[in-house]
Amino acid sequence: MSIATDVIHAKRYVDPTTGSHVTPIYQTSTFILPDFDEAVRLNQNIDQGFVYSRFGNPSVREFEEKIAYLEKTEDALGTASGLGAISTAVMSLIKQGDHIIFGDVIYGCTFALFTKILPSFGVEYSIVDTTDTEAIEKAIKPNTTLVYVETPANPTLKISDIQEISTMLKKYEKIKLVVDSTFASPYLQNAVELGADVVVHSATKYISGHGNVTAGVIASSKEIIDRCRMPFLQCFGAVLDPFGAWQLVNGLKTLAVRMDKHCENAMKVAKFLESHPMVDKVYYPGLPDNPGYEVAKKQMKGFGGMMSVDIKGGIDAVRTVMNNVKVFSLATSLGNVDSLIQHSPSMSHFDMTPEQRHAVSIFDGQVRLSIGIEDADDLIADIDQALNLIKK
Ligand SMILES: *Cc1c(COP(=O)(O)O)cnc(C)c1O
């Protein structure tokens, strides 16, 4: 069926004891096991079933099965946050002595994981512009085992060609491709279908949609998800809680209508800002002169609700705009029904040095907008009045 139907109906659990229309929250840490022999078989994974909520929980499982269905993967694994998904997936695929390649524009804490934590475990890295598949291939070393790409990239919306990269990587069989698809959500892009081995999401963002849960998810083959679940997530412990999973399942039901409206609104805001006298540049893949436009059109169902904007007048102008918007909220995070504005250099990308940021167009006079599902004209009027308060 169509994805608008699937987000609501696919893999839905109906509680057998009560027929509860909305899946109950299985708010329990452990499960009563039928007898000794079955307890042994469940604990040793010989039989499928629930034993202890760090290993699995019915509320979490419903969310995982829905995401696997929507991402067209064999399985999925819910986690406590996007970083829980990223760290679990990456750590399960690499070992000491390996070399990883990742994009020069990625979420700040992912950058910190790769540059501050993994090197102390003997993992080398190269940072490349992943919009250039040849540059990725040139960076490959005999010990390369992982390529990590965020597309659309946070915060400058760079678009990398998942299909082209995965086709190139087929020559190097032991290199896995991991894609952070948070900005697209499973509605706009299916990275594994395009050739990636693993897709990760910060479910905190579009999958939840309401800014009321911190969560993540990994979707991949059964083999990779089994390994992520045990021993990695089992030992790292960044598990998704039943209430969070329940909120995500409810959030998912409106994913299709929300994403359509996010895309429609963002296009209108981007077009408006492009010609605003106080704006230097708009980074939105839906604008035909954006370098990622063609690839985005090919691999995504829509251009999404995120954009960054270089404002004329640098940091002082940014301060004026951020202090004077009334409909937009000054908050980090993204993908909520309400619109948010943040300053990437000092907020989401503070883990990079100013030199590292400037080299990849994360400028001090730049704000990132998460366009919500309010009325587009109200959003445009709000940002316009704030921009017009900048002292020329
Ligand atoms: C927010 C975000 C993350 C981190 O997710 P959390 O849920 O905050 O841990 C990872 N990647 C991208 C692209 C993000 O926007």
Short mmCIF file of C-alpha atoms and ligand atoms in Angstrom, two decimals:
data_model
loop_
_atom_site.label_atom_id
_atom_site.label_comp_id
_atom_site.label_asym_id
_atom_site.label_seq_id
_atom_site.Cartn_x
_atom_site.Cartn_y
_atom_site.Cartn_z
CA MET A 1 0.00 0.00 0.00
CA SER A 2 0.99 3.61 -0.11
CA ILE A 3 3.34 4.89 2.56
CA ALA A 4 0.62 7.24 3.89
CA THR A 5 -1.36 4.09 4.76
CA ASP A 6 1.69 2.11 5.87
CA VAL A 7 2.85 4.63 8.48
CA ILE A 8 -0.49 4.06 10.23
CA HIS A 9 -1.28 0.40 9.62
CA ALA A 10 1.92 -1.54 8.86
CA LYS A 11 3.08 -3.89 11.63
CA ARG A 12 0.51 -2.60 14.04
CA TYR A 13 0.12 -4.60 17.26
CA VAL A 14 -3.33 -5.32 18.53
CA ASP A 15 -3.31 -6.27 22.20
CA PRO A 16 -4.81 -9.81 22.32
CA THR A 17 -6.22 -9.52 25.83
CA THR A 18 -8.22 -6.29 25.50
CA GLY A 19 -8.23 -5.35 21.81
CA SER A 20 -6.95 -1.92 22.85
CA HIS A 21 -7.07 0.33 19.78
CA VAL A 22 -3.80 2.07 20.66
CA THR A 23 -1.00 -0.31 21.61
CA PRO A 24 -0.56 -0.32 25.40
CA ILE A 25 2.73 0.82 26.89
CA TYR A 26 4.50 -2.29 28.13
CA GLN A 27 6.06 -0.40 31.01
CA THR A 28 7.94 -3.32 32.53
CA SER A 29 11.58 -4.12 33.13
CA THR A 30 11.20 -7.88 33.11
CA PHE A 31 8.84 -10.63 31.91
CA ILE A 32 7.40 -13.61 33.77
CA LEU A 33 8.67 -16.72 32.05
CA PRO A 34 6.48 -19.84 31.79
CA ASP A 35 8.83 -22.47 33.21
CA PHE A 36 12.48 -23.30 33.78
CA ASP A 37 13.21 -24.91 30.39
CA GLU A 38 11.51 -22.14 28.43
CA ALA A 39 13.38 -19.55 30.54
CA VAL A 40 16.66 -21.16 29.54
CA ARG A 41 15.72 -21.29 25.85
CA LEU A 42 14.56 -17.63 25.84
CA ASN A 43 17.68 -16.45 27.66
CA GLN A 44 19.91 -18.27 25.20
CA ASN A 45 17.97 -16.85 22.26
CA ILE A 46 16.93 -20.31 21.08
CA ASP A 47 13.28 -19.26 21.32
CA GLN A 48 12.02 -15.78 20.42
CA GLY A 49 10.34 -13.87 23.21
CA PHE A 50 10.73 -11.18 25.81
CA VAL A 51 12.97 -11.72 28.82
CA TYR A 52 14.26 -8.37 30.06
CA SER A 53 13.61 -4.90 28.61
CA ARG A 54 17.29 -4.10 27.93
CA PHE A 55 17.20 -7.02 25.43
CA GLY A 56 13.74 -6.31 24.01
CA ASN A 57 10.27 -5.03 24.91
CA PRO A 58 6.94 -5.30 23.02
CA SER A 59 6.43 -1.50 22.80
CA VAL A 60 9.95 -1.07 21.44
CA ARG A 61 9.51 -4.05 19.13
CA GLU A 62 6.42 -2.53 17.52
CA PHE A 63 8.41 0.61 16.74
CA GLU A 64 11.33 -1.42 15.35
CA GLU A 65 9.10 -3.51 13.09
CA LYS A 66 7.39 -0.40 11.75
CA ILE A 67 10.71 1.27 10.95
CA ALA A 68 12.10 -1.87 9.27
CA TYR A 69 8.94 -1.98 7.15
CA LEU A 70 9.16 1.72 6.18
CA GLU A 71 12.93 1.58 5.50
CA LYS A 72 12.48 -1.71 3.54
CA THR A 73 15.12 -3.45 5.63
CA GLU A 74 15.09 -6.91 7.24
CA ASP A 75 15.15 -5.53 10.76
CA ALA A 76 15.62 -2.44 12.95
CA LEU A 77 16.76 -1.62 16.47
CA GLY A 78 15.42 1.20 18.64
CA THR A 79 17.86 3.16 20.81
CA ALA A 80 17.74 5.84 23.50
CA SER A 81 18.92 8.61 21.13
CA GLY A 82 20.26 9.25 17.66
CA LEU A 83 23.78 9.12 19.06
CA GLY A 84 22.87 5.81 20.72
CA ALA A 85 22.03 4.49 17.24
CA ILE A 86 25.12 5.97 15.61
CA SER A 87 27.61 4.82 18.26
CA THR A 88 26.07 1.33 18.48
CA ALA A 89 25.97 0.85 14.69
CA VAL A 90 29.48 2.20 14.10
CA MET A 91 31.11 0.33 17.01
CA SER A 92 29.50 -2.93 15.86
CA LEU A 93 31.10 -2.58 12.41
CA ILE A 94 34.69 -1.61 13.28
CA LYS A 95 37.58 -2.81 15.41
CA GLN A 96 40.95 -1.55 16.61
CA GLY A 97 43.31 -0.76 13.73
CA ASP A 98 40.52 0.07 11.26
CA HIS A 99 40.24 3.25 9.22
CA ILE A 100 36.95 5.05 8.69
CA ILE A 101 35.95 7.75 6.20
CA PHE A 102 33.27 10.28 7.03
CA GLY A 103 31.73 13.40 5.55
CA ASP A 104 33.08 16.88 6.26
CA VAL A 105 29.57 18.06 7.18
CA ILE A 106 27.99 15.86 9.85
CA TYR A 107 26.19 16.38 13.14
CA GLY A 108 28.54 17.88 15.79
CA CYS A 109 28.40 15.04 18.34
CA THR A 110 28.94 12.43 15.61
CA PHE A 111 32.02 14.44 14.62
CA ALA A 112 33.13 14.33 18.27
CA LEU A 113 32.60 10.54 18.43
CA PHE A 114 34.79 10.03 15.35
CA THR A 115 37.54 12.55 16.17
CA LYS A 116 37.71 12.52 19.98
CA ILE A 117 36.65 9.03 21.08
CA LEU A 118 37.35 6.46 18.35
CA PRO A 119 41.05 7.47 17.91
CA SER A 120 41.72 6.50 21.53
CA PHE A 121 40.53 2.98 20.62
CA GLY A 122 42.98 2.85 17.72
CA VAL A 123 40.61 3.81 14.91
CA GLU A 124 42.02 6.14 12.25
CA TYR A 125 39.89 8.47 10.18
CA SER A 126 39.81 10.61 7.03
CA ILE A 127 37.37 13.46 6.50
CA VAL A 128 36.21 13.94 2.91
CA ASP A 129 33.61 15.82 0.93
CA THR A 130 31.17 12.93 0.43
CA THR A 131 29.37 14.77 -2.36
CA ASP A 132 32.48 13.76 -4.37
CA THR A 133 32.47 9.96 -4.76
CA GLU A 134 35.98 10.01 -6.30
CA ALA A 135 37.28 11.80 -3.20
CA ILE A 136 35.88 8.98 -1.07
CA GLU A 137 37.54 6.36 -3.26
CA LYS A 138 40.89 8.20 -3.09
CA ALA A 139 40.72 8.19 0.72
CA ILE A 140 40.29 4.38 0.92
CA LYS A 141 43.17 2.56 2.61
CA PRO A 142 43.79 -1.21 2.99
CA ASN A 143 42.31 -1.02 6.53
CA THR A 144 39.22 1.04 5.63
CA THR A 145 36.08 -0.72 6.86
CA LEU A 146 33.45 2.00 7.09
CA VAL A 147 32.20 5.01 5.14
CA TYR A 148 29.81 7.27 7.03
CA VAL A 149 27.64 9.75 5.17
CA GLU A 150 24.99 12.18 6.37
CA THR A 151 22.58 13.22 3.63
CA PRO A 152 21.04 15.76 3.67
CA ALA A 153 23.90 16.94 5.87
CA ASN A 154 23.45 18.92 9.06
CA PRO A 155 23.57 21.96 8.85
CA THR A 156 24.41 22.96 5.26
CA LEU A 157 22.14 20.42 3.56
CA LYS A 158 24.87 18.98 1.34
CA ILE A 159 23.55 16.03 -0.63
CA SER A 160 25.66 12.91 -1.23
CA ASP A 161 24.73 10.37 -3.89
CA ILE A 162 24.00 7.18 -1.92
CA GLN A 163 23.60 4.98 -5.00
CA GLU A 164 26.83 6.20 -6.62
CA ILE A 165 28.84 5.78 -3.40
CA SER A 166 27.46 2.30 -2.71
CA THR A 167 28.15 1.20 -6.30
CA MET A 168 31.75 2.41 -5.98
CA LEU A 169 32.14 0.63 -2.62
CA LYS A 170 31.00 -2.73 -4.11
CA LYS A 171 34.60 -3.10 -5.36
CA TYR A 172 35.79 -3.10 -1.75
CA GLU A 173 33.69 -5.82 -0.21
CA LYS A 174 34.62 -5.32 3.43
CA ILE A 175 33.69 -1.61 3.52
CA LYS A 176 30.25 -0.90 4.95
CA LEU A 177 28.27 2.23 4.08
CA VAL A 178 26.34 3.83 6.96
CA VAL A 179 23.94 6.70 6.16
CA ASP A 180 22.48 9.14 8.68
CA SER A 181 19.11 9.88 7.08
CA THR A 182 17.68 11.97 9.96
CA PHE A 183 16.95 15.06 7.80
CA ALA A 184 15.02 12.96 5.27
CA SER A 185 13.08 10.60 7.59
CA PRO A 186 11.99 7.19 6.22
CA TYR A 187 9.29 9.02 4.27
CA LEU A 188 11.58 10.99 1.94
CA GLN A 189 14.53 8.61 1.51
CA ASN A 190 15.31 4.90 1.93
CA ALA A 191 19.09 4.66 2.11
CA VAL A 192 19.37 0.86 2.24
CA GLU A 193 17.18 0.52 -0.84
CA LEU A 194 19.60 2.97 -2.52
CA GLY A 195 22.53 0.67 -1.65
CA ALA A 196 23.68 1.59 1.88
CA ASP A 197 24.31 -1.22 4.36
CA VAL A 198 22.90 0.59 7.37
CA VAL A 199 20.62 3.59 7.89
CA VAL A 200 20.51 5.46 11.20
CA HIS A 201 18.06 8.12 12.38
CA SER A 202 17.77 10.47 15.26
CA ALA A 203 14.13 9.54 15.89
CA THR A 204 14.05 12.59 18.17
CA LYS A 205 13.46 14.60 15.00
CA TYR A 206 10.96 13.86 12.19
CA ILE A 207 10.05 10.31 13.27
CA SER A 208 8.73 11.66 16.58
CA GLY A 209 7.71 14.97 15.07
CA HIS A 210 6.56 16.60 18.28
CA GLY A 211 9.77 17.27 20.17
CA ASN A 212 8.70 15.18 23.15
CA VAL A 213 11.04 12.19 22.98
CA THR A 214 14.77 11.51 22.62
CA ALA A 215 15.33 8.34 20.59
CA GLY A 216 17.16 6.74 17.70
CA VAL A 217 16.90 3.78 15.36
CA ILE A 218 19.20 1.59 13.24
CA ALA A 219 17.77 -0.24 10.20
CA SER A 220 19.72 -2.87 8.28
CA SER A 221 20.03 -6.58 7.47
CA LYS A 222 19.01 -9.09 10.16
CA GLU A 223 22.66 -10.09 10.53
CA ILE A 224 23.83 -6.53 11.30
CA ILE A 225 20.85 -5.73 13.56
CA ASP A 226 21.32 -8.97 15.53
CA ARG A 227 24.94 -8.00 16.17
CA CYS A 228 23.99 -4.41 17.07
CA ARG A 229 21.43 -5.75 19.55
CA MET A 230 23.68 -8.37 21.09
CA PRO A 231 26.32 -7.82 22.27
CA PHE A 232 26.60 -4.10 21.42
CA LEU A 233 23.38 -2.43 22.59
CA GLN A 234 23.00 -5.05 25.30
CA CYS A 235 26.38 -3.97 26.69
CA PHE A 236 26.33 -0.23 25.91
CA GLY A 237 22.81 -0.01 27.32
CA ALA A 238 21.48 2.92 25.25
CA VAL A 239 18.10 1.18 24.96
CA LEU A 240 14.83 2.82 23.97
CA ASP A 241 12.29 2.92 26.80
CA PRO A 242 8.71 1.62 26.32
CA PHE A 243 7.08 5.03 26.77
CA GLY A 244 9.45 6.63 24.22
CA ALA A 245 8.67 3.83 21.76
CA TRP A 246 4.93 4.34 22.28
CA GLN A 247 5.30 8.07 21.57
CA LEU A 248 7.28 7.28 18.41
CA VAL A 249 4.64 4.85 17.12
CA ASN A 250 2.02 7.57 17.59
CA GLY A 251 4.26 10.19 15.97
CA LEU A 252 4.87 7.92 12.97
CA LYS A 253 1.16 7.81 12.14
CA THR A 254 1.30 11.42 10.92
CA LEU A 255 4.75 11.19 9.28
CA ALA A 256 3.39 11.35 5.72
CA VAL A 257 1.14 14.39 6.21
CA ARG A 258 3.76 16.15 8.31
CA MET A 259 6.59 15.61 5.82
CA ASP A 260 4.47 16.78 2.88
CA LYS A 261 3.67 20.00 4.75
CA HIS A 262 7.29 20.48 5.95
CA CYS A 263 8.47 20.20 2.32
CA GLU A 264 5.79 22.56 0.99
CA ASN A 265 6.42 25.19 3.67
CA ALA A 266 10.21 24.99 3.43
CA MET A 267 10.11 25.55 -0.33
CA LYS A 268 8.03 28.69 0.16
CA VAL A 269 10.29 30.02 2.94
CA ALA A 270 13.47 29.23 0.95
CA LYS A 271 12.15 31.03 -2.14
CA PHE A 272 11.19 34.04 -0.03
CA LEU A 273 14.53 34.23 1.77
CA GLU A 274 16.53 33.77 -1.44
CA SER A 275 15.49 37.24 -2.60
CA HIS A 276 15.47 38.97 0.80
CA PRO A 277 17.89 41.96 0.92
CA MET A 278 19.26 40.89 4.34
CA VAL A 279 20.09 37.35 3.19
CA ASP A 280 23.38 36.37 1.52
CA LYS A 281 22.66 32.73 0.81
CA VAL A 282 20.03 30.06 1.36
CA TYR A 283 21.15 26.43 1.65
CA TYR A 284 18.13 24.38 0.59
CA PRO A 285 18.41 21.40 -1.80
CA GLY A 286 15.04 22.23 -3.35
CA LEU A 287 16.38 25.41 -4.99
CA PRO A 288 17.44 24.52 -8.56
CA ASP A 289 20.79 26.34 -8.24
CA ASN A 290 21.72 24.34 -5.13
CA PRO A 291 24.60 21.94 -5.98
CA GLY A 292 22.66 19.02 -4.45
CA TYR A 293 19.42 19.67 -6.34
CA GLU A 294 19.72 16.97 -9.02
CA VAL A 295 20.87 14.21 -6.66
CA ALA A 296 18.24 15.17 -4.08
CA LYS A 297 15.57 15.05 -6.78
CA LYS A 298 16.75 11.57 -7.76
CA GLN A 299 17.06 9.96 -4.33
CA MET A 300 14.48 11.79 -2.21
CA LYS A 301 10.69 12.03 -2.51
CA GLY A 302 10.84 15.70 -1.44
CA PHE A 303 13.44 18.23 -0.33
CA GLY A 304 12.60 18.26 3.37
CA GLY A 305 11.95 20.93 5.94
CA MET A 306 15.50 22.01 6.84
CA MET A 307 17.60 24.90 5.59
CA SER A 308 20.47 27.14 6.63
CA VAL A 309 20.70 30.84 5.86
CA ASP A 310 23.67 33.21 5.76
CA ILE A 311 22.43 36.54 7.11
CA LYS A 312 24.03 39.84 6.08
CA GLY A 313 25.75 41.50 9.06
CA GLY A 314 27.31 38.44 10.73
CA ILE A 315 26.84 37.49 14.36
CA ASP A 316 25.15 40.77 15.39
CA ALA A 317 22.51 40.33 12.72
CA VAL A 318 22.04 36.71 13.84
CA ARG A 319 21.47 37.93 17.40
CA THR A 320 18.82 40.42 16.22
CA VAL A 321 16.95 37.80 14.21
CA MET A 322 17.09 35.08 16.87
CA ASN A 323 15.98 37.46 19.64
CA ASN A 324 13.06 38.86 17.63
CA VAL A 325 11.33 35.93 15.96
CA LYS A 326 7.94 35.25 17.52
CA VAL A 327 6.57 32.17 15.75
CA PHE A 328 9.94 30.42 15.44
CA SER A 329 11.36 29.23 18.78
CA LEU A 330 15.02 29.72 19.62
CA ALA A 331 15.91 26.09 20.18
CA THR A 332 18.27 23.44 18.87
CA SER A 333 16.85 20.16 17.51
CA LEU A 334 14.60 19.92 14.45
CA GLY A 335 11.80 18.07 12.75
CA ASN A 336 9.06 19.25 15.10
CA VAL A 337 5.59 20.41 14.08
CA ASP A 338 6.62 23.88 15.26
CA SER A 339 9.37 25.92 13.61
CA LEU A 340 12.76 26.29 15.30
CA ILE A 341 15.74 28.55 14.72
CA GLN A 342 19.27 27.84 15.95
CA HIS A 343 22.83 29.08 15.42
CA SER A 344 24.82 26.05 14.20
CA PRO A 345 28.36 27.38 14.95
CA SER A 346 27.63 27.87 18.65
CA MET A 347 25.01 25.15 19.12
CA SER A 348 24.86 21.92 17.06
CA HIS A 349 28.38 22.27 15.62
CA PHE A 350 30.29 23.67 18.58
CA ASP A 351 32.44 20.51 18.58
CA MET A 352 34.23 21.69 15.42
CA THR A 353 36.94 24.37 15.49
CA PRO A 354 36.12 27.70 13.75
CA GLU A 355 38.63 26.74 10.99
CA GLN A 356 36.95 23.36 10.47
CA ARG A 357 33.53 25.03 10.32
CA HIS A 358 34.51 27.83 7.94
CA ALA A 359 36.14 25.33 5.56
CA VAL A 360 32.75 23.66 5.04
CA SER A 361 30.58 26.82 4.88
CA ILE A 362 29.29 26.75 8.46
CA PHE A 363 29.72 30.51 8.86
CA ASP A 364 29.31 32.60 12.03
CA GLY A 365 26.49 34.59 10.41
CA GLN A 366 24.45 31.47 9.66
CA VAL A 367 21.21 30.28 11.21
CA ARG A 368 19.56 26.91 10.70
CA LEU A 369 15.80 26.81 10.32
CA SER A 370 13.61 23.81 10.99
CA ILE A 371 10.42 24.69 9.17
CA GLY A 372 7.32 23.44 10.95
CA ILE A 373 3.81 22.75 9.71
CA GLU A 374 2.31 26.13 10.66
CA ASP A 375 0.90 28.41 7.96
CA ALA A 376 3.74 29.27 5.56
CA ASP A 377 2.71 32.93 5.28
CA ASP A 378 2.89 33.33 9.06
CA LEU A 379 6.40 31.85 9.06
CA ILE A 380 7.49 34.14 6.23
CA ALA A 381 6.03 37.23 7.94
CA ASP A 382 7.77 36.31 11.19
CA ILE A 383 11.24 35.86 9.74
CA ASP A 384 10.76 38.92 7.51
CA GLN A 385 9.97 41.25 10.44
CA ALA A 386 12.98 39.89 12.38
CA LEU A 387 15.32 40.35 9.38
CA ASN A 388 14.04 43.90 8.87
CA LEU A 389 15.13 44.82 12.42
CA ILE A 390 18.80 44.30 11.53
CA LYS A 391 20.70 47.62 11.67
CA LYS A 392 21.96 48.31 8.17
C1 LIG B 1 20.10 15.40 16.17
C2 LIG B 1 20.92 14.61 15.24
C3 LIG B 1 21.66 13.50 15.69
C4 LIG B 1 21.70 13.12 17.14
O1 LIG B 1 20.48 12.65 17.61
P1 LIG B 1 20.06 12.64 19.15
O2 LIG B 1 18.72 12.03 19.12
O3 LIG B 1 20.10 14.05 19.62
O4 LIG B 1 21.10 11.81 19.85
C5 LIG B 1 22.35 12.77 14.76
N1 LIG B 1 22.36 13.11 13.45
C6 LIG B 1 21.68 14.17 12.99
C7 LIG B 1 21.71 14.49 11.53
C8 LIG B 1 20.95 14.96 13.86
O5 LIG B 1 20.29 16.03 13.39
#
